Amino acid sequence: MTDALAQRMADRLKALTEEERIALNEGQIAESERQHAAFTAAFAEGRCSVCGDGLDVFDEKTPCLHWFLRPAGVKKKHYPAVAQAFGMMSIQSWMRWVANEGGWAKNIADTADDDHVVQVTARYGDYAWSISCGNSDFAGHSGKNSSFPHYHVQMSIKDRPFISYSDFHFRIHDDELTILKAIAASGVKSKFIHGESFDDLMAAVEPEWVVNLPVDRSGDQSGAPFKMDTIMIADDGTTMSGDDIYNLFERAKREGVTMASLAHTIPNVSVQTLVSEGPGVIDPAPRAGGRGGKRKEQ
């Protein structure tokens, strides 16, 4: 039943005209904007936009997404109730929104590969969450507690493990299963509005955009989202003066720009700048057998 419905939805998506596709996207974006505005307003007040309680309130009778901020009283045993009340994508969207409250994009790592439907890590303050759903998880594999479509969650607090991937096999809700299958069959690309990751950012911008960003050198650089390595090579038969490089550094500091953006002003040199994630970007936390590691430089 799920597969048949998913295929009908996929066929419908593929059959949309350009005007219908634009209207559908605009409607979804408008709804996401509405929900996110309510979320940010409540979050700024220390409240949960889902249940209305304070983010520090735990009511065992009302499972809620804000339990992932572990208010006093929440134990590991309580999280299956959250997974039952909310689907994988709702949980992921909430985690992404919370993570971006602590700094846009740099606190989310999307590292899903051909073997994963979902592999994301997000952090906010002392909290870090990861969701992993491999292809075999999505299909259901052998095992008493894993023969159904499911996903895994990992959570740490102050770098100390609280929930491990192996603790639970959370069932994927039927409606989400249908939607995810339909999206895969249709080839439609889905995005999390206001839940963009560093990987989304790097895929959307050219390295030149990063190179030309303003630079604030007054604060702690350990939270910087980007790292730039600039290579300057003097043309054949010419030399490059150390004074030129020093003056370039001083000018960049004075103007609040990157050295890479000014490197072309030194005559008779060729310049190449490699852009990668900076020290402030979250490291992926893949499940064993998944793809992790650093992202490729641009």
mmCIF file of C-alpha atoms in Angstrom:
data_model
loop_
_atom_site.group_PDB
_atom_site.id
_atom_site.type_symbol
_atom_site.label_atom_id
_atom_site.label_comp_id
_atom_site.label_asym_id
_atom_site.label_seq_id
_atom_site.Cartn_x
_atom_site.Cartn_y
_atom_site.Cartn_z
ATOM 1 C CA MET A 1 0.000 0.000 0.000
ATOM 2 C CA THR A 2 2.772 2.424 0.962
ATOM 3 C CA ASP A 3 4.737 1.717 -2.232
ATOM 4 C CA ALA A 4 1.685 2.127 -4.462
ATOM 5 C CA LEU A 5 0.702 5.426 -2.835
ATOM 6 C CA ALA A 6 4.275 6.677 -3.008
ATOM 7 C CA GLN A 7 4.449 5.901 -6.714
ATOM 8 C CA ARG A 8 1.173 7.745 -7.354
ATOM 9 C CA MET A 9 2.523 10.751 -5.466
ATOM 10 C CA ALA A 10 5.779 10.567 -7.416
ATOM 11 C CA ASP A 11 3.913 10.417 -10.728
ATOM 12 C CA ARG A 12 1.868 13.434 -9.669
ATOM 13 C CA LEU A 13 5.002 15.395 -8.752
ATOM 14 C CA LYS A 14 6.680 14.563 -12.053
ATOM 15 C CA ALA A 15 3.548 15.582 -13.969
ATOM 16 C CA LEU A 16 3.370 19.070 -12.423
ATOM 17 C CA THR A 17 3.676 21.972 -14.817
ATOM 18 C CA GLU A 18 6.292 24.634 -14.079
ATOM 19 C CA GLU A 19 3.556 26.964 -12.816
ATOM 20 C CA GLU A 20 2.139 24.261 -10.536
ATOM 21 C CA ARG A 21 5.606 23.434 -9.224
ATOM 22 C CA ILE A 22 6.298 27.082 -8.422
ATOM 23 C CA ALA A 23 2.936 27.453 -6.664
ATOM 24 C CA LEU A 24 3.548 24.288 -4.629
ATOM 25 C CA ASN A 25 7.016 25.479 -3.607
ATOM 26 C CA GLU A 26 5.749 28.929 -2.676
ATOM 27 C CA GLY A 27 3.017 27.422 -0.524
ATOM 28 C CA GLN A 28 5.451 25.140 1.288
ATOM 29 C CA ILE A 29 7.924 27.972 1.816
ATOM 30 C CA ALA A 30 5.197 30.250 3.200
ATOM 31 C CA GLU A 31 4.079 27.570 5.673
ATOM 32 C CA SER A 32 7.686 26.910 6.726
ATOM 33 C CA GLU A 33 8.223 30.633 7.234
ATOM 34 C CA ARG A 34 5.087 30.824 9.400
ATOM 35 C CA GLN A 35 6.140 27.865 11.553
ATOM 36 C CA HIS A 36 9.716 29.102 11.866
ATOM 37 C CA ALA A 37 8.593 32.579 12.917
ATOM 38 C CA ALA A 38 6.504 31.008 15.683
ATOM 39 C CA PHE A 39 9.446 28.801 16.656
ATOM 40 C CA THR A 40 11.985 31.644 16.907
ATOM 41 C CA ALA A 41 9.604 33.892 18.852
ATOM 42 C CA ALA A 42 8.905 31.148 21.388
ATOM 43 C CA PHE A 43 12.539 30.022 21.576
ATOM 44 C CA ALA A 44 13.689 33.565 22.335
ATOM 45 C CA GLU A 45 11.287 33.550 25.282
ATOM 46 C CA GLY A 46 12.497 30.146 26.487
ATOM 47 C CA ARG A 47 9.277 28.446 25.408
ATOM 48 C CA CYS A 48 8.526 25.544 23.101
ATOM 49 C CA SER A 49 6.428 26.467 20.055
ATOM 50 C CA VAL A 50 5.087 22.904 19.860
ATOM 51 C CA CYS A 51 3.623 22.341 23.338
ATOM 52 C CA GLY A 52 3.764 25.882 24.707
ATOM 53 C CA ASP A 53 5.651 24.890 27.864
ATOM 54 C CA GLY A 54 8.975 26.323 28.921
ATOM 55 C CA LEU A 55 12.021 24.648 27.384
ATOM 56 C CA ASP A 56 12.967 23.581 30.908
ATOM 57 C CA VAL A 57 9.618 21.901 31.603
ATOM 58 C CA PHE A 58 9.142 18.127 31.511
ATOM 59 C CA ASP A 59 5.620 16.707 31.480
ATOM 60 C CA GLU A 60 5.815 12.949 31.060
ATOM 61 C CA LYS A 61 2.220 12.847 29.805
ATOM 62 C CA THR A 62 3.030 15.167 26.883
ATOM 63 C CA PRO A 63 6.029 13.956 24.848
ATOM 64 C CA CYS A 64 7.614 16.882 23.038
ATOM 65 C CA LEU A 65 10.517 17.773 20.782
ATOM 66 C CA HIS A 66 12.049 20.095 23.360
ATOM 67 C CA TRP A 67 12.906 17.022 25.425
ATOM 68 C CA PHE A 68 15.984 16.842 23.203
ATOM 69 C CA LEU A 69 17.221 19.787 25.285
ATOM 70 C CA ARG A 70 16.823 17.413 28.233
ATOM 71 C CA PRO A 71 14.866 19.412 30.790
ATOM 72 C CA ALA A 72 15.184 18.119 34.358
ATOM 73 C CA GLY A 73 13.513 14.750 34.773
ATOM 74 C CA VAL A 74 13.949 13.463 31.220
ATOM 75 C CA LYS A 75 15.657 10.082 31.035
ATOM 76 C CA LYS A 76 16.769 8.012 28.094
ATOM 77 C CA LYS A 77 13.722 5.775 28.455
ATOM 78 C CA HIS A 78 11.435 8.704 27.609
ATOM 79 C CA TYR A 79 12.651 9.272 24.040
ATOM 80 C CA PRO A 80 10.738 6.425 22.338
ATOM 81 C CA ALA A 81 7.579 8.332 23.282
ATOM 82 C CA VAL A 82 8.912 11.400 21.443
ATOM 83 C CA ALA A 83 9.718 9.293 18.370
ATOM 84 C CA GLN A 84 6.214 7.840 18.484
ATOM 85 C CA ALA A 85 4.597 11.271 18.715
ATOM 86 C CA PHE A 86 6.776 12.951 16.091
ATOM 87 C CA GLY A 87 8.218 11.630 12.844
ATOM 88 C CA MET A 88 11.869 11.459 11.846
ATOM 89 C CA MET A 89 11.612 14.491 9.573
ATOM 90 C CA SER A 90 9.825 16.577 12.206
ATOM 91 C CA ILE A 91 12.505 15.714 14.751
ATOM 92 C CA GLN A 92 15.234 16.501 12.239
ATOM 93 C CA SER A 93 13.643 19.817 11.262
ATOM 94 C CA TRP A 94 13.371 20.869 14.920
ATOM 95 C CA MET A 95 17.005 19.955 15.587
ATOM 96 C CA ARG A 96 18.091 21.963 12.550
ATOM 97 C CA TRP A 97 16.134 25.020 13.616
ATOM 98 C CA VAL A 98 17.561 24.864 17.117
ATOM 99 C CA ALA A 99 21.099 24.380 15.782
ATOM 100 C CA ASN A 100 20.802 27.422 13.535
ATOM 101 C CA GLU A 101 19.774 29.521 16.516
ATOM 102 C CA GLY A 102 23.383 29.104 17.623
ATOM 103 C CA GLY A 103 24.903 30.173 14.305
ATOM 104 C CA TRP A 104 23.563 29.719 10.811
ATOM 105 C CA ALA A 105 24.660 26.631 8.830
ATOM 106 C CA LYS A 106 27.944 25.988 10.650
ATOM 107 C CA ASN A 107 26.227 23.883 13.336
ATOM 108 C CA ILE A 108 24.736 21.329 10.927
ATOM 109 C CA ALA A 109 26.558 18.662 8.918
ATOM 110 C CA ASP A 110 24.765 16.727 6.177
ATOM 111 C CA THR A 111 26.847 13.692 5.241
ATOM 112 C CA ALA A 112 24.354 11.267 3.698
ATOM 113 C CA ASP A 113 25.880 9.243 0.855
ATOM 114 C CA ASP A 114 24.554 6.594 -1.523
ATOM 115 C CA ASP A 115 24.164 4.212 1.424
ATOM 116 C CA HIS A 116 22.077 6.567 3.563
ATOM 117 C CA VAL A 117 18.670 8.174 3.310
ATOM 118 C CA VAL A 118 19.550 10.516 6.197
ATOM 119 C CA GLN A 119 22.845 11.193 7.961
ATOM 120 C CA VAL A 120 22.880 14.520 9.773
ATOM 121 C CA THR A 121 24.608 15.947 12.830
ATOM 122 C CA ALA A 122 23.489 19.161 14.553
ATOM 123 C CA ARG A 123 24.563 20.986 17.679
ATOM 124 C CA TYR A 124 23.345 23.760 19.928
ATOM 125 C CA GLY A 125 25.456 24.852 22.863
ATOM 126 C CA ASP A 126 26.334 21.781 24.928
ATOM 127 C CA TYR A 127 23.967 19.528 22.953
ATOM 128 C CA ALA A 128 24.746 17.521 19.831
ATOM 129 C CA TRP A 129 22.328 15.256 17.976
ATOM 130 C CA SER A 130 22.748 12.903 15.040
ATOM 131 C CA ILE A 131 20.139 11.060 12.989
ATOM 132 C CA SER A 132 21.142 8.122 10.820
ATOM 133 C CA CYS A 133 18.989 6.120 8.447
ATOM 134 C CA GLY A 134 20.874 3.790 6.121
ATOM 135 C CA ASN A 135 19.294 2.177 3.095
ATOM 136 C CA SER A 136 19.003 -1.111 4.985
ATOM 137 C CA ASP A 137 17.370 0.702 7.923
ATOM 138 C CA PHE A 138 14.906 2.344 5.560
ATOM 139 C CA ALA A 139 13.984 -1.026 4.064
ATOM 140 C CA GLY A 140 14.022 -2.882 7.397
ATOM 141 C CA HIS A 141 16.558 -5.624 7.969
ATOM 142 C CA SER A 142 16.887 -8.847 9.924
ATOM 143 C CA GLY A 143 16.411 -8.652 13.663
ATOM 144 C CA LYS A 144 13.564 -8.653 16.141
ATOM 145 C CA ASN A 145 13.661 -4.894 16.623
ATOM 146 C CA SER A 146 14.827 -3.841 13.166
ATOM 147 C CA SER A 147 12.689 -5.667 10.592
ATOM 148 C CA PHE A 148 10.632 -2.500 9.974
ATOM 149 C CA PRO A 149 11.699 0.841 8.414
ATOM 150 C CA HIS A 150 13.554 2.710 11.133
ATOM 151 C CA TYR A 151 16.249 5.220 12.013
ATOM 152 C CA HIS A 152 18.788 5.757 14.777
ATOM 153 C CA VAL A 153 19.503 8.760 16.994
ATOM 154 C CA GLN A 154 22.643 9.728 18.868
ATOM 155 C CA MET A 155 22.781 12.476 21.478
ATOM 156 C CA SER A 156 25.579 13.896 23.598
ATOM 157 C CA ILE A 157 25.674 16.572 26.262
ATOM 158 C CA LYS A 158 28.929 18.408 26.931
ATOM 159 C CA ASP A 159 30.653 15.814 24.709
ATOM 160 C CA ARG A 160 29.432 12.992 26.945
ATOM 161 C CA PRO A 161 27.265 10.289 25.310
ATOM 162 C CA PHE A 162 23.653 10.228 26.440
ATOM 163 C CA ILE A 163 21.918 8.270 23.658
ATOM 164 C CA SER A 164 23.900 5.926 21.398
ATOM 165 C CA TYR A 165 22.935 4.893 17.884
ATOM 166 C CA SER A 166 22.472 1.322 19.081
ATOM 167 C CA ASP A 167 20.058 2.207 21.898
ATOM 168 C CA PHE A 168 16.905 2.470 19.809
ATOM 169 C CA HIS A 169 15.392 1.522 16.464
ATOM 170 C CA PHE A 170 12.819 4.278 15.996
ATOM 171 C CA ARG A 171 10.071 3.354 13.539
ATOM 172 C CA ILE A 172 9.580 5.636 10.538
ATOM 173 C CA HIS A 173 5.937 6.721 10.475
ATOM 174 C CA ASP A 174 3.908 5.455 7.533
ATOM 175 C CA ASP A 175 3.092 8.924 6.209
ATOM 176 C CA GLU A 176 6.747 9.939 6.235
ATOM 177 C CA LEU A 177 7.747 6.654 4.648
ATOM 178 C CA THR A 178 5.337 7.334 1.794
ATOM 179 C CA ILE A 179 6.572 10.904 1.322
ATOM 180 C CA LEU A 180 10.246 9.918 1.392
ATOM 181 C CA LYS A 181 9.669 7.148 -1.137
ATOM 182 C CA ALA A 182 7.711 9.518 -3.365
ATOM 183 C CA ILE A 183 10.452 12.134 -3.235
ATOM 184 C CA ALA A 184 13.087 9.523 -4.106
ATOM 185 C CA ALA A 185 11.025 8.161 -7.005
ATOM 186 C CA SER A 186 10.214 11.600 -8.405
ATOM 187 C CA GLY A 187 13.745 12.969 -8.266
ATOM 188 C CA VAL A 188 12.513 16.080 -6.466
ATOM 189 C CA LYS A 189 15.088 17.716 -4.195
ATOM 190 C CA SER A 190 13.831 18.704 -0.760
ATOM 191 C CA LYS A 191 15.365 21.312 1.533
ATOM 192 C CA PHE A 192 14.871 22.326 5.150
ATOM 193 C CA ILE A 193 13.853 25.987 5.155
ATOM 194 C CA HIS A 194 15.847 27.734 7.915
ATOM 195 C CA GLY A 195 17.495 24.367 8.599
ATOM 196 C CA GLU A 196 20.288 24.723 6.074
ATOM 197 C CA SER A 197 23.584 22.994 6.792
ATOM 198 C CA PHE A 198 27.149 24.011 6.051
ATOM 199 C CA ASP A 199 27.049 21.512 3.202
ATOM 200 C CA ASP A 200 23.976 23.253 1.753
ATOM 201 C CA LEU A 201 25.804 26.566 1.999
ATOM 202 C CA MET A 202 28.946 25.321 0.264
ATOM 203 C CA ALA A 203 26.882 23.756 -2.518
ATOM 204 C CA ALA A 204 25.002 27.000 -3.111
ATOM 205 C CA VAL A 205 27.825 29.545 -3.215
ATOM 206 C CA GLU A 206 30.951 30.053 -5.266
ATOM 207 C CA PRO A 207 34.319 30.192 -3.481
ATOM 208 C CA GLU A 208 34.633 33.820 -4.613
ATOM 209 C CA TRP A 209 31.640 34.712 -2.438
ATOM 210 C CA VAL A 210 33.432 33.347 0.627
ATOM 211 C CA VAL A 211 36.701 35.037 -0.321
ATOM 212 C CA ASN A 212 34.954 38.422 -0.509
ATOM 213 C CA LEU A 213 33.181 38.180 2.849
ATOM 214 C CA PRO A 214 34.057 40.845 5.435
ATOM 215 C CA VAL A 215 36.288 39.727 8.294
ATOM 216 C CA ASP A 216 35.966 40.581 11.978
ATOM 217 C CA ARG A 217 39.324 39.978 13.666
ATOM 218 C CA SER A 218 38.332 41.450 17.020
ATOM 219 C CA GLY A 219 36.816 38.264 18.480
ATOM 220 C CA ASP A 220 37.628 34.621 19.008
ATOM 221 C CA GLN A 221 38.411 33.021 15.647
ATOM 222 C CA SER A 222 37.761 29.488 16.923
ATOM 223 C CA GLY A 223 34.155 29.824 15.812
ATOM 224 C CA ALA A 224 34.986 30.862 12.245
ATOM 225 C CA PRO A 225 32.885 28.978 9.674
ATOM 226 C CA PHE A 226 35.437 29.122 6.856
ATOM 227 C CA LYS A 227 39.126 28.393 6.409
ATOM 228 C CA MET A 228 41.048 29.786 3.453
ATOM 229 C CA ASP A 229 44.468 28.705 2.238
ATOM 230 C CA THR A 230 45.884 31.022 -0.395
ATOM 231 C CA ILE A 231 48.815 30.025 -2.593
ATOM 232 C CA MET A 232 50.683 32.790 -4.454
ATOM 233 C CA ILE A 233 53.314 31.832 -7.019
ATOM 234 C CA ALA A 234 55.532 34.376 -8.728
ATOM 235 C CA ASP A 235 55.491 34.306 -12.518
ATOM 236 C CA ASP A 236 58.530 32.925 -14.308
ATOM 237 C CA GLY A 237 61.428 35.352 -14.224
ATOM 238 C CA THR A 238 59.940 37.432 -11.404
ATOM 239 C CA THR A 239 60.177 37.440 -7.640
ATOM 240 C CA MET A 240 57.710 38.180 -4.874
ATOM 241 C CA SER A 241 58.753 40.520 -2.092
ATOM 242 C CA GLY A 242 58.153 39.723 1.542
ATOM 243 C CA ASP A 243 57.226 43.390 1.944
ATOM 244 C CA ASP A 244 54.404 42.886 -0.543
ATOM 245 C CA ILE A 245 52.961 40.072 1.558
ATOM 246 C CA TYR A 246 53.343 42.072 4.781
ATOM 247 C CA ASN A 247 51.668 45.113 3.241
ATOM 248 C CA LEU A 248 48.898 42.871 1.938
ATOM 249 C CA PHE A 249 48.308 41.507 5.433
ATOM 250 C CA GLU A 250 48.220 44.975 6.957
ATOM 251 C CA ARG A 251 45.839 46.277 4.298
ATOM 252 C CA ALA A 252 43.485 43.299 4.761
ATOM 253 C CA LYS A 253 43.471 43.858 8.526
ATOM 254 C CA ARG A 254 42.879 47.577 8.103
ATOM 255 C CA GLU A 255 40.015 47.160 5.617
ATOM 256 C CA GLY A 256 38.415 44.188 7.356
ATOM 257 C CA VAL A 257 38.683 41.856 4.361
ATOM 258 C CA THR A 258 40.458 38.578 3.607
ATOM 259 C CA MET A 259 43.998 38.484 2.290
ATOM 260 C CA ALA A 260 42.731 36.215 -0.471
ATOM 261 C CA SER A 261 40.445 38.980 -1.776
ATOM 262 C CA LEU A 262 43.445 41.306 -2.202
ATOM 263 C CA ALA A 263 46.050 38.820 -3.382
ATOM 264 C CA HIS A 264 45.412 39.709 -7.025
ATOM 265 C CA THR A 265 46.747 43.235 -6.355
ATOM 266 C CA ILE A 266 50.317 41.921 -6.109
ATOM 267 C CA PRO A 267 51.767 42.113 -9.629
ATOM 268 C CA ASN A 268 53.217 39.146 -11.499
ATOM 269 C CA VAL A 269 51.781 36.398 -9.320
ATOM 270 C CA SER A 270 49.218 33.658 -9.866
ATOM 271 C CA VAL A 271 46.790 33.056 -7.009
ATOM 272 C CA GLN A 272 44.789 30.008 -5.920
ATOM 273 C CA THR A 273 42.579 29.962 -2.826
ATOM 274 C CA LEU A 274 41.209 26.779 -1.271
ATOM 275 C CA VAL A 275 38.054 27.217 0.801
ATOM 276 C CA SER A 276 37.079 24.619 3.387
ATOM 277 C CA GLU A 277 35.213 24.465 6.680
ATOM 278 C CA GLY A 278 36.704 26.457 9.506
ATOM 279 C CA PRO A 279 37.240 25.497 13.149
ATOM 280 C CA GLY A 280 33.711 26.573 14.035
ATOM 281 C CA VAL A 281 31.995 24.059 11.761
ATOM 282 C CA ILE A 282 30.602 20.950 13.403
ATOM 283 C CA ASP A 283 32.302 17.624 12.731
ATOM 284 C CA PRO A 284 30.013 14.879 11.417
ATOM 285 C CA ALA A 285 29.230 12.010 13.786
ATOM 286 C CA PRO A 286 28.469 9.117 11.414
ATOM 287 C CA ARG A 287 27.328 5.706 12.515
ATOM 288 C CA ALA A 288 29.825 2.864 12.044
ATOM 289 C CA GLY A 289 30.023 2.042 8.349
ATOM 290 C CA GLY A 290 28.779 5.465 7.299
ATOM 291 C CA ARG A 291 30.667 8.276 5.614
ATOM 292 C CA GLY A 292 32.209 10.887 7.844
ATOM 293 C CA GLY A 293 35.389 12.889 7.785
ATOM 294 C CA LYS A 294 36.031 16.309 6.396
ATOM 295 C CA ARG A 295 34.343 17.831 3.406
ATOM 296 C CA LYS A 296 36.191 18.510 0.207
ATOM 297 C CA GLU A 297 37.883 21.855 -0.324
ATOM 298 C CA GLN A 298 36.613 24.115 -3.052
#
